[in-house]
Short mmCIF file of C-alpha atoms and ligand atoms in Angstrom, two decimals:
data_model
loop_
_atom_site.label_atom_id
_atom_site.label_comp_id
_atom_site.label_asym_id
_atom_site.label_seq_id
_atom_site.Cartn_x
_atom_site.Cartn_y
_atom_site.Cartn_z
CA UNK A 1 70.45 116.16 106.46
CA UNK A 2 70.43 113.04 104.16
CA UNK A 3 68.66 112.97 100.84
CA UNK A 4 65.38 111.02 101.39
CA UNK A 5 65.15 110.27 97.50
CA UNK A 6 68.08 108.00 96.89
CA UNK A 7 68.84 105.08 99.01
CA UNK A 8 72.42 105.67 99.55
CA UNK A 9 72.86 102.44 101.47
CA UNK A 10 71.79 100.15 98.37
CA UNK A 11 74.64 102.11 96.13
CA UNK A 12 77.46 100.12 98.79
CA UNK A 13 79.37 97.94 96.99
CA UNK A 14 80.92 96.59 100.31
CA UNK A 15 78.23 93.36 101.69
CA UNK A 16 74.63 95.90 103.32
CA UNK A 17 74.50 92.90 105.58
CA UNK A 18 77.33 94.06 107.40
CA UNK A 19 77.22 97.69 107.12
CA UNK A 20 74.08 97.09 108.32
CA UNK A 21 75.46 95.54 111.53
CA UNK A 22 77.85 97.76 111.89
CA UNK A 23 75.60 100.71 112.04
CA UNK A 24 73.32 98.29 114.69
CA UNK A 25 76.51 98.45 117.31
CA UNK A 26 76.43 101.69 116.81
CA UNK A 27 72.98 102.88 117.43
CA UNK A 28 73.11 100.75 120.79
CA UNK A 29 76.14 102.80 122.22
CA UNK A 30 75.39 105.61 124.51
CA UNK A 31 78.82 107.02 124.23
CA UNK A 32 81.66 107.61 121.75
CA UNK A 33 83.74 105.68 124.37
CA UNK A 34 81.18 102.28 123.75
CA UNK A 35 82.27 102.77 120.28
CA UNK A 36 86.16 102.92 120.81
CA UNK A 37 85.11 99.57 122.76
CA UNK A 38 83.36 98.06 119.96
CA UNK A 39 86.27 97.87 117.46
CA UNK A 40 89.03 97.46 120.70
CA UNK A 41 86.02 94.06 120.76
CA UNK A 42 86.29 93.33 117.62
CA UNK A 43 90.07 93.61 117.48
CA UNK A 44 90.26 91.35 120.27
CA UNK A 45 87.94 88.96 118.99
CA UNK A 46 90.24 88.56 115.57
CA UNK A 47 93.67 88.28 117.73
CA UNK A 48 92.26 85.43 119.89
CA UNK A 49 90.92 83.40 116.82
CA UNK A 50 93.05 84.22 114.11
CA UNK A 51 96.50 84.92 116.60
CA UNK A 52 95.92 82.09 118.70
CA UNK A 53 93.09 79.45 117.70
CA UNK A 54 93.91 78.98 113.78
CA UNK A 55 96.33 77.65 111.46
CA UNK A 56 96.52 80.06 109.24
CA UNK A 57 97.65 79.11 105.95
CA UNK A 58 96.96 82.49 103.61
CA UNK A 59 99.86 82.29 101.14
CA UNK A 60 100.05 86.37 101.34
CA UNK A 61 99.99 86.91 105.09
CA UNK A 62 103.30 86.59 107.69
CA UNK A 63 103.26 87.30 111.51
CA UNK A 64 105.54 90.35 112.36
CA UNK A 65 108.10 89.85 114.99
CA UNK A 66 107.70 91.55 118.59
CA UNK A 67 110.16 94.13 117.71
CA UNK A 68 108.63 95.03 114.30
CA UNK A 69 104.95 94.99 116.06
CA UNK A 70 106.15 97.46 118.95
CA UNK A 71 107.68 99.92 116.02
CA UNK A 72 103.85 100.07 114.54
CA UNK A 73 102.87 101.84 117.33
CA UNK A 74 105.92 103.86 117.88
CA UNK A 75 105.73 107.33 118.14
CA UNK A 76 107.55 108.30 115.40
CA UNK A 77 104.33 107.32 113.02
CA UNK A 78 102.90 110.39 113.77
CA UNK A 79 105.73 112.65 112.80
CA UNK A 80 105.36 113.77 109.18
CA UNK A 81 108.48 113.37 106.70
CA UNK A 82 107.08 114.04 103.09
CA UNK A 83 110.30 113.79 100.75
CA UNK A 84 113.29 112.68 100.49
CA UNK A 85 115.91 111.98 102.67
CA UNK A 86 117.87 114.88 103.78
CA UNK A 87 117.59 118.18 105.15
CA UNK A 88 117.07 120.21 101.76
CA UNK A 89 115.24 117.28 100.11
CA UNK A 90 112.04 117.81 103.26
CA UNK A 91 109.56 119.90 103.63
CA UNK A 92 109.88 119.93 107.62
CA UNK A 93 112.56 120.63 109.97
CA UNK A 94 112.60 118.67 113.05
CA UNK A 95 113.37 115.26 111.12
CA UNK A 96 117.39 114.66 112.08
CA UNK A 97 116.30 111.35 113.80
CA UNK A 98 113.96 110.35 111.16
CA UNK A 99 116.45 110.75 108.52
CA UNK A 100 118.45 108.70 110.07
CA UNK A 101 115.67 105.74 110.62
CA UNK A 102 114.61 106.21 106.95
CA UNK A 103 118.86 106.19 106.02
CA UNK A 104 118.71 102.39 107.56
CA UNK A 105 116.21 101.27 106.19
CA UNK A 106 117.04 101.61 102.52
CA UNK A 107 120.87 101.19 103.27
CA UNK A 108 119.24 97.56 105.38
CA UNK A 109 117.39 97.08 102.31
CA UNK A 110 119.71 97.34 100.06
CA UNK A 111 121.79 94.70 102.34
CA UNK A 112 119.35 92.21 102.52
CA UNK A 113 118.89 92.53 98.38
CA UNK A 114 122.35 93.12 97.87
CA UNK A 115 121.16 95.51 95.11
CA UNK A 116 122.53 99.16 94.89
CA UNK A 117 119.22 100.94 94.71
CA UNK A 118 116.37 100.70 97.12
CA UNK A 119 113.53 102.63 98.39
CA UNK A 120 111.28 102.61 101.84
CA UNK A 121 108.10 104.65 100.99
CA UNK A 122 106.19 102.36 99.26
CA UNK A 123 102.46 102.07 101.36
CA UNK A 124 101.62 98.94 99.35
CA UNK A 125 103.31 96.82 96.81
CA UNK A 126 100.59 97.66 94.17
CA UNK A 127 102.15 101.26 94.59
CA UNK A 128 105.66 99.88 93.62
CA UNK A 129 103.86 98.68 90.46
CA UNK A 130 102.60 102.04 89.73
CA UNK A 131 105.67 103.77 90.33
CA UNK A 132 106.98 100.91 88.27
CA UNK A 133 104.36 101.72 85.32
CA UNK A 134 104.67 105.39 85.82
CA UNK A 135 108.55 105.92 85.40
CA UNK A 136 109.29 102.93 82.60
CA UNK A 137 106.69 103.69 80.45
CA UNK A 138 104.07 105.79 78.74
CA UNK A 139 100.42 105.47 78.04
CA UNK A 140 99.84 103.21 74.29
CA UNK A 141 103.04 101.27 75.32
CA UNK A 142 102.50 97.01 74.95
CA UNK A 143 103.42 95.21 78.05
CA UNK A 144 103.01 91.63 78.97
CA UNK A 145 102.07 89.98 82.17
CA UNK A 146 100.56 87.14 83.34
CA UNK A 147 96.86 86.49 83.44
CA UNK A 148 94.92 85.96 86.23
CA UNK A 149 94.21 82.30 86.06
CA UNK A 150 97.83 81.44 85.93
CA UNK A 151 97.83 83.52 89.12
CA UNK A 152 98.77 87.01 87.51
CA UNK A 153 97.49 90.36 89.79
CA UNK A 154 95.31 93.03 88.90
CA UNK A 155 98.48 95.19 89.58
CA UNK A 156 100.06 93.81 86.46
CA UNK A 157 96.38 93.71 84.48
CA UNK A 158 93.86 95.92 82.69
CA UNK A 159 91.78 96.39 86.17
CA UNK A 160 94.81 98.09 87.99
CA UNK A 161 97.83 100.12 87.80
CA UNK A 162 98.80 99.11 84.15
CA UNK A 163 95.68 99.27 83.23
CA UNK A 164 95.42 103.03 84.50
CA UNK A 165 99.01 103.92 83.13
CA UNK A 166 96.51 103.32 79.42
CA UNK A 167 99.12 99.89 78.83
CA UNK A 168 97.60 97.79 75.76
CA UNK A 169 97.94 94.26 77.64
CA UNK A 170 99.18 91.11 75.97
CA UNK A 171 99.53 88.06 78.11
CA UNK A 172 102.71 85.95 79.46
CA UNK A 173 102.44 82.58 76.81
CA UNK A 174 102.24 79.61 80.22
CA UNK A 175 102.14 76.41 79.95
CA UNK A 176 99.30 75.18 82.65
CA UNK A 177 100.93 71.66 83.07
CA UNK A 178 104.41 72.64 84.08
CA UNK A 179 103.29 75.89 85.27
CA UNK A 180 105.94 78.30 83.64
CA UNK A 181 106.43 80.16 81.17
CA UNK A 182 105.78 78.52 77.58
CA UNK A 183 109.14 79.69 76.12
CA UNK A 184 108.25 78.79 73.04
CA UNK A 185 105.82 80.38 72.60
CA UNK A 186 107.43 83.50 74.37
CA UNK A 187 110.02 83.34 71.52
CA UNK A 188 107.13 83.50 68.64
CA UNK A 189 104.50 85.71 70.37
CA UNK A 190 106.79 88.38 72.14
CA UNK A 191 108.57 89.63 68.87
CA UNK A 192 105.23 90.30 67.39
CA UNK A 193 104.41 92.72 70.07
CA UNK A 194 107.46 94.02 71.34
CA UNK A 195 106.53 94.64 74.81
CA UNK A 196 108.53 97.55 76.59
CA UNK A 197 108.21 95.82 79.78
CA UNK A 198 107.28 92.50 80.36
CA UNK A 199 105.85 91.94 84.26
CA UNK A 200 106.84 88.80 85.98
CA UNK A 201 105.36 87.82 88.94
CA UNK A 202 102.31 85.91 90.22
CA UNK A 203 100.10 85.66 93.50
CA UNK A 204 99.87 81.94 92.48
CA UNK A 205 103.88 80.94 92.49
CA UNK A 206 104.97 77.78 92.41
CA UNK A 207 108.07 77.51 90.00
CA UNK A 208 111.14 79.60 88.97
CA UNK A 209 110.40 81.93 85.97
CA UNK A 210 113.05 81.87 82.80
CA UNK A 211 114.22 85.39 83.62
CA UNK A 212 117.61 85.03 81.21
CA UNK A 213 116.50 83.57 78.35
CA UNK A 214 113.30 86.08 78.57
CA UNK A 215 115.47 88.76 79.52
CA UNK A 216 117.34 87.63 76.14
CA UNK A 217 114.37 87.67 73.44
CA UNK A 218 113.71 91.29 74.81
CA UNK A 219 117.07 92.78 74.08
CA UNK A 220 116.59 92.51 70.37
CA UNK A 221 114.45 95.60 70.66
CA UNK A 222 115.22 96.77 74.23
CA UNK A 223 112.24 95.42 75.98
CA UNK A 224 112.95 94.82 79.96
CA UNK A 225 111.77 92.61 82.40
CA UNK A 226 109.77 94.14 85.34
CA UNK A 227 109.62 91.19 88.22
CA UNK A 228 106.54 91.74 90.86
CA UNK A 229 108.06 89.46 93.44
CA UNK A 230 105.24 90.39 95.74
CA UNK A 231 105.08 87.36 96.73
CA UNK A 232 108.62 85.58 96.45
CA UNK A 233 110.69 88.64 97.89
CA UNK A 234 111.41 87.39 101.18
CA UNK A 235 112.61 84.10 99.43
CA UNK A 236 114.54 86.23 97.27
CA UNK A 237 116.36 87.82 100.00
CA UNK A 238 116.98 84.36 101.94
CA UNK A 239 118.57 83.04 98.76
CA UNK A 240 115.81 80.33 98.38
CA UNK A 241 114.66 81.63 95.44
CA UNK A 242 115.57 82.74 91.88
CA UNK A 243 117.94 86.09 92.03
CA UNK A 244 115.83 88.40 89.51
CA UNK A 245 118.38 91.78 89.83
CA UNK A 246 121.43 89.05 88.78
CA UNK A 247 119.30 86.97 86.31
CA UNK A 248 118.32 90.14 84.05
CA UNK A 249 115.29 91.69 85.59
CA UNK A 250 115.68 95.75 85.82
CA UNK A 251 113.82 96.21 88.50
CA UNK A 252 112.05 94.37 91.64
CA UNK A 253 108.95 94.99 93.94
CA UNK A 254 107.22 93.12 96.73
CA UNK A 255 104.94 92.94 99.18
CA UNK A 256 106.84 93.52 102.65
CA UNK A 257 104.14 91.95 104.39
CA UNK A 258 104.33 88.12 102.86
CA UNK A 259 107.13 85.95 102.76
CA UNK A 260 109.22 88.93 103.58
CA UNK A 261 107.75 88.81 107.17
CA UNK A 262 107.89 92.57 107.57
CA UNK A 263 105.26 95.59 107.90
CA UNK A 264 102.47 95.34 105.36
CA UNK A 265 103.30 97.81 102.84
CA UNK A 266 106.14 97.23 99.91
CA UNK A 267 109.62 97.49 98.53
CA UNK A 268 111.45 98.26 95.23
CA UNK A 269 114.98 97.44 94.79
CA UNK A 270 117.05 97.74 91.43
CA UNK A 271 120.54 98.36 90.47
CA UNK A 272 120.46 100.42 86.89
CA UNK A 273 121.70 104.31 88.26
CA UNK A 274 119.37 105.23 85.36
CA UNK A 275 116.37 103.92 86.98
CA UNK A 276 116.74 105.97 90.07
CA UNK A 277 115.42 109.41 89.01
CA UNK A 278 112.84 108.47 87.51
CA UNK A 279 112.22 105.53 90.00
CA UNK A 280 112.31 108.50 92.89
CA UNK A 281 110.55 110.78 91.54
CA UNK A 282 107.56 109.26 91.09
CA UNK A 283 107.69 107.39 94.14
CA UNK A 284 107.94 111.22 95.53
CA UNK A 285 106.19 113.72 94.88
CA UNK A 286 103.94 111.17 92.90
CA UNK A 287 102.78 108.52 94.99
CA UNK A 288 103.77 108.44 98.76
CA UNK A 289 104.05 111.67 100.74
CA UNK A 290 103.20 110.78 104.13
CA UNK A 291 104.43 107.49 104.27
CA UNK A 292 104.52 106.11 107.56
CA UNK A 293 107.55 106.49 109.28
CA UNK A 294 106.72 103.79 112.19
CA UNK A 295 106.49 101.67 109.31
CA UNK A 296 109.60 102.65 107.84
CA UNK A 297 111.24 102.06 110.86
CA UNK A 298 109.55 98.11 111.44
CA UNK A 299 110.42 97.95 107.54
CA UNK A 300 114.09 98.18 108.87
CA UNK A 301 113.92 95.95 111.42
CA UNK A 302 111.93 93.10 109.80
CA UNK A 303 115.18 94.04 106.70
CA UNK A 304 117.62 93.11 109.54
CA UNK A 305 115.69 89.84 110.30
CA UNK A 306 115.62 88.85 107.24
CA UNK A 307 119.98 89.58 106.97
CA UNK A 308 120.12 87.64 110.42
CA UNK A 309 117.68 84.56 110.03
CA UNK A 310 116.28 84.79 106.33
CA UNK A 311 118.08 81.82 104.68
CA UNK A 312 117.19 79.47 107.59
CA UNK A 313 113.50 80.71 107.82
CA UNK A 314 113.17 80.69 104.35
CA UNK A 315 114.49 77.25 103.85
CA UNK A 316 112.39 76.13 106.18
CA UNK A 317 109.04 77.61 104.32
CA UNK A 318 109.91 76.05 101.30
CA UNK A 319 110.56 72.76 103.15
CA UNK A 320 107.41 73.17 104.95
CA UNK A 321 105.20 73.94 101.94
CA UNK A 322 107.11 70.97 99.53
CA UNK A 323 106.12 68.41 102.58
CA UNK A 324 102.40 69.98 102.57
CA UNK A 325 101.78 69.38 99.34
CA UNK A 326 102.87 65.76 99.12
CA UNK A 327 100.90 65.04 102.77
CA UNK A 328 98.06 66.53 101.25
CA UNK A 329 98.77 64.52 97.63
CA UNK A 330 98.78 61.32 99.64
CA UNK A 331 96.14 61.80 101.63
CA UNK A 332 93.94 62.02 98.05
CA UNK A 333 94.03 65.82 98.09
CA UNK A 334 95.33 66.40 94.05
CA UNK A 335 98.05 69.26 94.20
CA UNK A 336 99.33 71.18 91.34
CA UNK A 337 102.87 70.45 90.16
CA UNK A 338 103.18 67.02 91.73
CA UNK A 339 106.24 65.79 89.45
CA UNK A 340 107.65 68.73 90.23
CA UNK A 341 108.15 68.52 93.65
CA UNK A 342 105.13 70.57 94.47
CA UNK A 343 106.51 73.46 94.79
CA UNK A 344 110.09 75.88 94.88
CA UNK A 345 108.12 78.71 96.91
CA UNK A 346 106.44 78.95 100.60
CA UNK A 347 103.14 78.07 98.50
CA UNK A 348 101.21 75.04 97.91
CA UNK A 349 97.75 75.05 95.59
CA UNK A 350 95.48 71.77 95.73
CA UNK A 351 92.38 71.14 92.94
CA UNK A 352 89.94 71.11 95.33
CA UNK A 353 87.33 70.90 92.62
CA UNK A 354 86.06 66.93 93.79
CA UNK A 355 85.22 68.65 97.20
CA UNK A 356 82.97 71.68 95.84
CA UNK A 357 85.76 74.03 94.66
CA UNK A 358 87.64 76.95 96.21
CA UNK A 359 85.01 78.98 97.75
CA UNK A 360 82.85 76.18 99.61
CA UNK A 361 86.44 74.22 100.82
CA UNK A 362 87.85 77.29 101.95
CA UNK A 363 85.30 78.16 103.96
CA UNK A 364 84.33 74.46 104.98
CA UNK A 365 88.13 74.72 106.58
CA UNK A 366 87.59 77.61 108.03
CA UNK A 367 85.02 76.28 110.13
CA UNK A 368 87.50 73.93 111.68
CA UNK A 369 90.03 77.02 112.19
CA UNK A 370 92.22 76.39 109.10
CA UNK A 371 92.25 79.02 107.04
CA UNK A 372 92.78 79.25 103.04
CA UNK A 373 91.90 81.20 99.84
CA UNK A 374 89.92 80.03 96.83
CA UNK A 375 92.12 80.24 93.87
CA UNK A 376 91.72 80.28 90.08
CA UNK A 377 93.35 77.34 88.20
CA UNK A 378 94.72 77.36 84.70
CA UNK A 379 91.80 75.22 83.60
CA UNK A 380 89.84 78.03 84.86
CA UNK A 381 88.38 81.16 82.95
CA UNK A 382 88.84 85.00 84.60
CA UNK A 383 85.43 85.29 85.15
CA UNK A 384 85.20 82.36 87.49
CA UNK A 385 87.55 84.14 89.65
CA UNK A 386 84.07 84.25 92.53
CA UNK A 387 83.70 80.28 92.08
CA UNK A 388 87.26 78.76 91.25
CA UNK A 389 88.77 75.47 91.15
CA UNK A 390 91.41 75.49 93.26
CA UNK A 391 92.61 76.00 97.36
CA UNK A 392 95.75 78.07 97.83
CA UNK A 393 97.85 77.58 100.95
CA UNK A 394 101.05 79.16 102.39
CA UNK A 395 103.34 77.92 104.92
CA UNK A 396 105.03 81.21 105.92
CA UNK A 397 103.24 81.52 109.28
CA UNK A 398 102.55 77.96 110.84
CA UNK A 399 106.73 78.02 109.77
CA UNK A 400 107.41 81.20 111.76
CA UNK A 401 105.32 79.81 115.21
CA UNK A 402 108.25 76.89 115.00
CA UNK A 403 106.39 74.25 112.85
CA UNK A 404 108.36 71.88 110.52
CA UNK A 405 107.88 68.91 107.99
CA UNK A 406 106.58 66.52 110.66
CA UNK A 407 104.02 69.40 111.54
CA UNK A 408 102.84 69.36 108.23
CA UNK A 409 101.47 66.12 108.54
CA UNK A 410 99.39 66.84 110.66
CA UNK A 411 97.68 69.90 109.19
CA UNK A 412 97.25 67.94 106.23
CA UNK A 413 95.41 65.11 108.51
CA UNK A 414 93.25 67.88 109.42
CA UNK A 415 92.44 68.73 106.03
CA UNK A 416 91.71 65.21 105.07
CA UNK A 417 89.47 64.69 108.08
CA UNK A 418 87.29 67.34 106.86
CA UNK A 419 87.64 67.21 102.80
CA UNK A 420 87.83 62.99 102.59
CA UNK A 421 86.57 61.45 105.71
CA UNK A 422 83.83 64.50 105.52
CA UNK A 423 84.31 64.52 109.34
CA UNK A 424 82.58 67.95 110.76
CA UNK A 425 84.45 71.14 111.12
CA UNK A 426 82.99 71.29 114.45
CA UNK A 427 84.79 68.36 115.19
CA UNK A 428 87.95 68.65 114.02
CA UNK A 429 87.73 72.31 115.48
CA UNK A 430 88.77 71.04 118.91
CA UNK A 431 91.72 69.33 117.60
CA UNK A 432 93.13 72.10 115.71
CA UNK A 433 92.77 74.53 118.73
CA UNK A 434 94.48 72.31 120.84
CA UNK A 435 97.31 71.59 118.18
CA UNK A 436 97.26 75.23 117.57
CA UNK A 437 98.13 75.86 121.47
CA UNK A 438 101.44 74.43 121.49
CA UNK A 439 102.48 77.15 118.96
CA UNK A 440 102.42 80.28 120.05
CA UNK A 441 105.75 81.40 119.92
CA UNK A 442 107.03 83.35 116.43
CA UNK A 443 110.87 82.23 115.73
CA UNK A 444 113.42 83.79 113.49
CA UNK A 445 113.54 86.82 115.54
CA UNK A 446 116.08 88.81 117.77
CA UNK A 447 113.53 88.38 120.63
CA UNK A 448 113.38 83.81 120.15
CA UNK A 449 115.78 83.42 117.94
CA UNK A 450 115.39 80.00 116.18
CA UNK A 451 113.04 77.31 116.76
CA UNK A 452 114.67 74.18 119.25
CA UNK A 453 116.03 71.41 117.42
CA UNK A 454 113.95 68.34 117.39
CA UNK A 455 113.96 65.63 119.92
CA UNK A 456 116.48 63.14 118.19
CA UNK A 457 114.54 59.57 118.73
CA UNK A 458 117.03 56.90 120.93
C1 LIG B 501 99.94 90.73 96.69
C2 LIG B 501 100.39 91.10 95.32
C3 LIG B 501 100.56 92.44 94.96
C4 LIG B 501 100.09 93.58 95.83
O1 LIG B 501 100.85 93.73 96.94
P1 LIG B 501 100.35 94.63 98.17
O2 LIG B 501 101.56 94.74 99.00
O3 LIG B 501 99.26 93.85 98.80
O4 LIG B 501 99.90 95.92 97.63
C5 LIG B 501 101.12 92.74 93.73
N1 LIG B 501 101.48 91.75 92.88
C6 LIG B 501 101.31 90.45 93.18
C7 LIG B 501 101.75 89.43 92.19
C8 LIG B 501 100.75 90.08 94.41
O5 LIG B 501 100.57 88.80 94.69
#
């Protein structure tokens, strides 16, 4: 019974092309069961291109091990758990086994952060940041974070959960040569505002932040640092990156599913006992009631990866992504930070602004099977965020199929093929499924433990 006067499709903010498509299968199946086998089709389709056929180089994505891809499907994700852990603290009975799953995973957690404080019901690391924003402050309250073309999130902005929470917004002072934090500037700007929190943490994250001499400025009036190590946290964890809990952050979040290498969904650790109550609490009854116990239980194992092969994998990332960026440097690709070194993290961001920008490269590459994001640059404005100047890349999943510096070299040939010898994707396509097919194993796992050595030449 659908209202004839309004043409509900047109009020879709997702693409009506596709809807339109969608609704097409659809129409042409004569049973619910043709349906089930039009997304099982479409599943299929994805794991043969994207799991097989491409190197994938999205900065934010990690494959799972076997072990943690077998717990997604377990049968304990359909057992529901809403509260905390213990008998008294649940709603249900029936949950002995699942306290004791959920018990691992936050004491695993805790392990692999070596903080004293850690919880496993987080759904997505944007709900970290809300619980975050919820329990250390109140609406009017100034924070700081970083904006978006120095590769802040939304989480940390206006358009998301600080935003919501009613913060008043003042940005992170960065210097868009050296790609940190103007400290400065920092020292002038910050005492002006006296942010409560100030929000560390970028999807674009190249370069340690100065948490201690930050962390410093904000003690005068008891301001705190809040680092969104969405991104960095499975560095963190492998001790290849900056230690934010032991360098004067109060709390940390990240994304489980990135660097981390675990179920997508996300963590918060911290060590201040007067953070957990409130941390807790919001995180339950607030924000996460049924929260996925499969999950919970691939969160631990992916925690106990990370405890077992983290600093090698890790190091290898950031070797990988450091060797990527000068390949691509040489090969007359320009990449941010080049005196630097490129790069301290897993990623690696190239002005791709000579070859069209962001959103024509990136999908250019993905035509040959190498996949990428369009990314805002500093020289960039907010509002070009749909038309940017730069090309992110990541190197936590061609490092997890085995791949190492040497490999790296060739990817970037790839790339150059394409972007500088303007070669056809449908050329180089070939090549990079072929390459692609001696890689299908994912290392750093209790199932393939580490990748062979090389071949040492005679
Ligand atoms: C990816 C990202 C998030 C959101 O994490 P999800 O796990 O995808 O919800 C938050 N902050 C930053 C800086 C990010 O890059």
């Amino acid at each position: 019974m659908s209202d004839t006067s309004v043409n509900h499709f047109s009020l879709e903010v997702h693409d009506p092309e596709i809807l339109a498509k969608a609704r097409v299968i659809l129409e042409t199946c004569l049973s619910g069961k043709e349906m089930q086998d039009a997304v099982i089709a479409a599943v299929k389709r994805n794991e043969k291109w994207r799991g097989e056929q491409c190197i994938n180089l999205l900065a934010p994505e990690a494959p799972t091990s076997p072990a943690v891809r077998a717990l997604l499907s377990a049968e304990v994700g359909t057992r529901a758990a809403e509260g905390h852990i213990g008998k008294v603290n649940r709603w249900f009975a029936g949950t002995k086994y699942i306290d004791e799953i959920e018990a691992l995973c936050v004491e695993l957690l805790k392990k692999a952060f070596r903080s004293r404080y850690a919880d496993h019901r987080l759904i997505a690391s944007m709900i970290g940041n809300l619980a975050v924003y919820t329990a250390l402050t109140e609406p009017g309250d100034v924070i700081m974070s970083i904006a978006q073309p120095f590769g802040g999130h939304s989480s940390n902005r206006i358009d998301g959960p600080a935003g919501v929470r009613g913060l008043k917004i003042v940005d992170v002072p960065m210097d868009p040569v050296e790609l940190v934090v103007d400290m400065d500037l920092f020292r002038k700007m910050a005492p002006l505002v006296r942010p409560k929190l100030v929000a560390l943490g970028a999807s674009m994250t190249l370069f340690p932040f100065p948490l201690k001499e930050m962390a410093e400025t904000l003690a005068e009036w008891g301001g705190k640092i809040f680092f969104d190590g969405a991104h960095q946290i499975g560095l963190i964890a492998g001790g290849q990156f900056q230690d934010p809990l032991r360098e004067g952050a109060l709390v940390l979040t990240g994304s489980a599913g990135k660097t981390f290498s675990g179920p997508q969904s996300g963590i918060i650790v911290w060590d201040d006992p007067s953070l957990t109550h409130p941390l807790t609490h919001t995180i339950f009854p607030v924000l996460a009631a049924t929260h996925q116990v499969n999950r919970v239980a691939a969160l631990a194992v992916s925690a106990a990866e990370m405890i077992e092969f983290g600093k090698t994998y890790m190091a290898q990332i950031v070797r990988n992504a450091q060797s990527l960026g000068a390949a691509l440097e040489k090969r007359g690709i320009p990449v941010l930070g080049s005196r630097k070194g490129y790069t301290r993290t897993h990623q690696v961001i190239a002005d791709v602004r000579a070859f069209g920008g962001g959103l024509d490269v990136a999908h250019l590459l993905a035509r040959a099977n190498i996949v990428t994001n369009k990314n805002l640059l500093p020289s960039d404005t907010p509002q070009d965020w749909d038309r940017p100047s730069g090309l992110r890349m990541g190197t936590i999943e061609v490092t997890r199929y085995g791949m190492r510096e040497k490999e790296m070299l060739i990817i970037a040939d790839f790339m150059a093929r394409v972007l500088i010898e303007k070669q056809s994707p449908d050329r180089v396509v070939e090549d990079v499924i072929g390459f692609r097919r001696g890689y299908q194993t994912l290392f750093y796992n209790f199932d393939h433990g580490l990748p062979p050595p090389y071949e040492t030449g005679a």
